[in-house]
Coordinates of C-alpha atoms and ligand atoms in Angstrom, one line a residue:
X1 CA 96.4 164.4 29.1
X2 CA 99.2 166.9 28.4
X3 CA 100.1 169.0 31.3
X4 CA 99.4 172.5 30.4
X5 CA 102.4 174.4 29.2
X6 CA 103.9 176.9 31.5
X7 CA 105.4 178.8 28.6
X8 CA 108.7 178.4 30.5
X9 CA 109.8 175.5 28.4
X10 CA 113.0 174.0 29.5
X11 CA 112.4 174.0 33.2
X12 CA 112.4 170.3 34.0
X13 CA 110.1 170.4 36.9
X14 CA 106.5 171.1 36.9
X15 CA 104.9 174.0 38.7
X16 CA 105.2 172.5 42.1
X17 CA 107.4 173.5 44.9
X18 CA 110.3 171.2 45.2
X19 CA 110.2 171.3 48.9
X20 CA 106.6 171.0 50.0
X21 CA 105.1 170.0 46.7
X22 CA 102.5 172.7 46.6
X23 CA 101.2 173.1 43.0
X24 CA 100.4 176.0 40.9
X25 CA 102.2 178.4 43.1
X26 CA 104.6 181.2 42.4
X27 CA 107.9 179.6 42.4
X28 CA 111.1 181.3 43.3
X29 CA 114.6 180.0 43.4
X30 CA 116.1 179.4 46.8
X31 CA 119.3 177.8 48.0
X32 CA 118.5 175.0 50.4
X33 CA 121.1 172.8 51.8
X34 CA 123.5 173.8 49.0
X35 CA 121.0 172.9 46.3
X36 CA 119.2 175.4 44.2
X37 CA 115.5 174.6 44.2
X38 CA 112.3 176.1 42.8
X39 CA 110.1 176.6 45.8
X40 CA 107.0 178.3 46.8
X41 CA 107.1 181.6 48.6
X42 CA 106.4 179.8 51.9
X43 CA 109.3 177.5 51.5
X44 CA 111.5 180.3 50.2
X45 CA 111.5 181.7 53.7
X46 CA 113.6 178.7 54.7
X47 CA 116.1 179.8 52.2
X48 CA 119.5 179.3 53.7
X49 CA 121.1 181.9 51.7
X50 CA 122.6 184.5 53.9
X51 CA 125.7 186.0 52.4
X52 CA 127.7 182.8 52.7
X53 CA 125.3 180.9 50.5
X54 CA 125.7 183.3 47.7
X55 CA 129.4 182.9 47.9
X56 CA 128.9 179.3 47.0
X57 CA 126.9 180.4 44.0
X58 CA 129.6 182.8 42.9
X59 CA 132.2 180.0 43.2
X60 CA 130.1 177.9 40.9
X61 CA 129.9 180.5 38.2
X62 CA 133.5 181.4 38.5
X63 CA 134.4 177.8 38.0
X64 CA 132.1 177.7 35.0
X65 CA 133.6 180.8 33.6
X66 CA 137.1 179.5 34.0
X67 CA 136.2 176.2 32.4
X68 CA 134.9 178.2 29.4
X69 CA 138.0 180.2 29.3
X70 CA 140.2 177.1 29.4
X71 CA 138.2 175.6 26.6
X72 CA 138.6 178.7 24.5
X73 CA 142.3 178.8 25.2
X74 CA 142.7 175.1 24.2
X75 CA 140.7 175.9 21.0
X76 CA 143.0 178.7 20.2
X77 CA 146.0 176.6 20.7
X78 CA 144.6 173.8 18.6
X79 CA 143.9 176.3 15.8
X80 CA 147.3 177.9 16.0
X81 CA 148.8 174.4 15.8
X82 CA 146.4 173.0 13.3
X83 CA 149.3 172.6 10.8
X84 CA 150.6 169.7 12.7
X85 CA 148.8 166.5 13.1
X86 CA 148.1 165.5 16.7
X87 CA 151.1 167.3 18.2
X88 CA 151.6 166.2 21.7
X89 CA 149.6 163.3 23.2
X90 CA 151.4 160.1 22.6
X91 CA 153.7 161.5 19.9
X92 CA 156.8 160.2 21.5
X93 CA 155.4 156.7 21.7
X94 CA 154.2 157.0 18.2
X95 CA 157.3 155.3 16.7
X96 CA 157.2 154.7 13.0
X97 CA 157.4 151.0 12.4
X98 CA 159.6 149.4 9.8
X99 CA 157.8 149.9 6.6
X100 CA 157.7 147.9 3.4
X101 CA 160.1 149.1 0.8
X102 CA 157.5 150.5 -1.6
X103 CA 155.1 151.8 1.0
X104 CA 154.6 155.0 -0.9
X105 CA 153.5 153.3 -4.0
X106 CA 151.4 150.8 -2.1
X107 CA 149.5 153.7 -0.4
X108 CA 149.1 155.7 -3.6
X109 CA 147.7 152.7 -5.4
X110 CA 145.4 151.7 -2.6
X111 CA 144.1 155.3 -2.3
X112 CA 143.5 155.5 -6.0
X113 CA 141.7 152.2 -6.0
X114 CA 139.5 153.6 -3.2
X115 CA 138.8 156.6 -5.4
X116 CA 140.1 159.1 -2.8
X117 CA 142.1 162.3 -3.0
X118 CA 144.9 162.7 -0.6
X119 CA 142.9 165.3 1.2
X120 CA 139.9 162.9 1.5
X121 CA 142.1 160.2 2.8
X122 CA 143.8 162.5 5.3
X123 CA 140.4 163.5 6.5
X124 CA 139.2 159.9 6.8
X125 CA 142.1 159.0 9.0
X126 CA 142.1 162.4 10.9
X127 CA 145.5 163.4 9.7
X128 CA 147.2 166.2 8.0
X129 CA 147.2 166.0 4.2
X130 CA 150.9 166.8 4.2
X131 CA 151.6 163.8 6.4
X132 CA 149.7 161.5 4.0
X133 CA 151.6 163.0 1.1
X134 CA 154.8 162.4 2.9
X135 CA 154.0 158.8 3.3
X136 CA 153.0 158.5 -0.4
X137 CA 156.3 160.1 -1.3
X138 CA 158.3 157.8 0.8
X139 CA 159.2 160.5 3.3
X140 CA 157.5 159.1 6.3
X141 CA 160.7 159.1 8.4
X142 CA 161.8 162.5 7.4
X143 CA 158.3 163.9 7.9
X144 CA 158.2 162.5 11.4
X145 CA 155.0 160.5 10.6
X146 CA 153.9 158.4 13.5
X147 CA 153.1 154.8 13.5
X148 CA 149.5 155.5 14.4
X149 CA 149.0 157.3 11.1
X150 CA 150.5 154.3 9.3
X151 CA 148.1 152.0 11.2
X152 CA 145.2 154.3 10.4
X153 CA 146.1 154.3 6.7
X154 CA 146.4 150.5 6.7
X155 CA 143.0 150.1 8.3
X156 CA 141.3 152.7 6.1
X157 CA 142.6 151.3 2.8
X158 CA 143.1 147.7 3.9
X159 CA 146.7 147.6 2.8
X160 CA 149.9 146.5 4.4
X161 CA 152.5 149.3 4.9
X162 CA 154.4 147.8 7.8
X163 CA 157.1 145.3 7.0
X164 CA 157.3 141.9 8.7
X165 CA 155.0 140.4 11.3
Ligands
LIG1 ZN1 106.8 175.0 49.4

């Protein structure tokens, strides 16, 4: 029942040539019509890879390499800026709504009721602990806390921090 293992686990295809379907042949990689296929030696002769084809291949890996570099760069930036919660993105649109007068106390109480530390609450809402502390200390405006954090805290603890509505 089980196909016999080729030992080359991971290759999705079986041992058959992707062009002519010949089975149990020595497969080699060939570039055909822009696609990289595993083909038998017969079909490999139809390989369309003169020097231009290999240019295509190089492009692909360059692009991949560049993508990896970009990702690494973004990660560096994120780490360098990890001190600030979600800098960028919709920060400008993230207006702090008008909050209830004792929002700090409301939050502290709700957090304690939930049995959470500020760090745990911050993690739960994906925010910086310093921002959560700022809200608890009634410094949301000064600390430039965004409305989305307030909303997340409200949702997390099922409390009301925004005034009105
Ligand atoms: Zn073939």
